[in-house]
Amino acid sequence: MAASTAFNIQEVLSALEIDSLNHGTSTGRKTYGAGEELASNSPVDGKLIAKVTHTTPQEYETVVQTATKAFKTWRLMPAPQRGEIVRQFNEELRRLKEPLGKLVSYEMGKSYQEGLGEVQEMIDICDFAVGLSRQLHGLTMHSERPGHRMYEQYHPLGIVGIISAFNFPVAVWSWNTALAWVCGDVCIWKPSEKTPLTGIACQKIAARVFAQNNLPEGISCLVNGDFRVGEMMTKDERVPLVSATGSTRMGKEVAKTVAGRLGKTLLELGGNNAIIVTPDADIKMTVIGAVFGAVGTCGQRCTSTRRLIIHESIYDTVKDAVVDAYKQLRIGNPLDENNHVGPLIDTDAVKMYSDALQKVQQEGGNIIVPGGVLEGEGYESGCYVKPAIAEAKNEYDIVQHETFAPILYLIKYNGDVDDALALQNGVRQGLSSAIMTNNLREAERFLSVAGSDCGIANVNIGTSGAEIGGAFGGEKETGGGRESGSDAWKIYMRRQTNTINYTTELPLAQGIKFDL
């Protein structure tokens, strides 16, 4: 199905082999819709796509009970067999990549190519999870007692609650659920209330796979609604792990609530990402990395580039190159692949963007690429804005906070790379970071223990975008969680140490004597 600027929800549903998106709660084969209506309007043209329903407390209880029952069956299936189910789900994603990518683009507002890229992330993490299903390894250790064997193993936790954000409406869910499934967990997903339809579509695709394999419903569940539905999950002692992606403010509330019942959290929160540009940087590479990082997804990525920290000796050169590149940006319908920048998610985001530009000027900043809200034909939704650039200082209050919009702050530094690192690290967030340099010593300093304090640190690539194979996440107010690759799977399991005595005696540890 080739993308065009026209969007027909019935055509997309037909291509996805889905009958409707008019419910909000699902345990797999069963759907529920008794709650109040929740409308999903596209930021592309402001039109209503469909209405779903909020999950009621009664429906939530049904979901948890169904998931709890399904876990008792799912956990007993050997991990490689669970991996086979994920492989089949992966095949469905490959087959339905284009219509699902188009739905992501239209409901969220990111470019069609980014929508396809997000589905590709789902495919990639499923590939990773299938291999992982044969590698859920523990450790064997030598016991201090003769005739004893000691080892560690991992068991599934149970229900994994997933709260995802609008900016990656399907990829982040798959990062969690593909790993959780092969680990033997079942999942309850609450997508963003701003992008519920992509959540329902993914749930229906997954439910088909589980049904075709005669597996019980409840392995993949969906709830929908606002923060009230999220609170049901975070307060529920039957949900041992809550994985939440969103703002730092939201994450602090989730962390406090889940910690209050001694549950586990996996938090992926705000970013305030910087690229350091040293005198030895390749300017062309710098411009590409900075511009895509700042305007991709209309600046609504947690890894979006917010700050460009440039050495004073090349400041004007880099500034002029970036400003020239912004003149080439095309803003418009994201389903038109000729456009670089689509809309913000809604008019609330537009207000936040406008307020940030006003505040940076009030604090003394100099706007060198003016922003503004676009009006007229093609911009009827009121969600299209111009990517803006402002010269600023790192200590400005507005610079210290993450604005989820295409605003790039240029910050000048003098001295050596340590001075630039002090600016980069001088914010409360710690997700992604990058340095542009051909100087090996600068690059290694950036990556050293005294370098970047972020969870992601890149050399000669931008802050935005990450590969599935590496663990994704950040430090400080970013939350400290890790998703996706490496050993991120361990968060979805409980760790157990085992000791086996295969002798006829019972020696005690530490040489303690206890004779009867």
XYZ file of C-alpha atoms in Angstrom, residues 20 75-76 206 214 226 423 493:
8
model
C -12.848 -1.749 13.778
C 5.191 -19.355 32.091
C 5.252 -23.165 31.698
C -1.053 -9.923 18.511
C -4.602 -21.973 20.686
C -6.070 8.920 30.868
C 27.655 22.549 30.112
C 12.501 -11.564 35.470
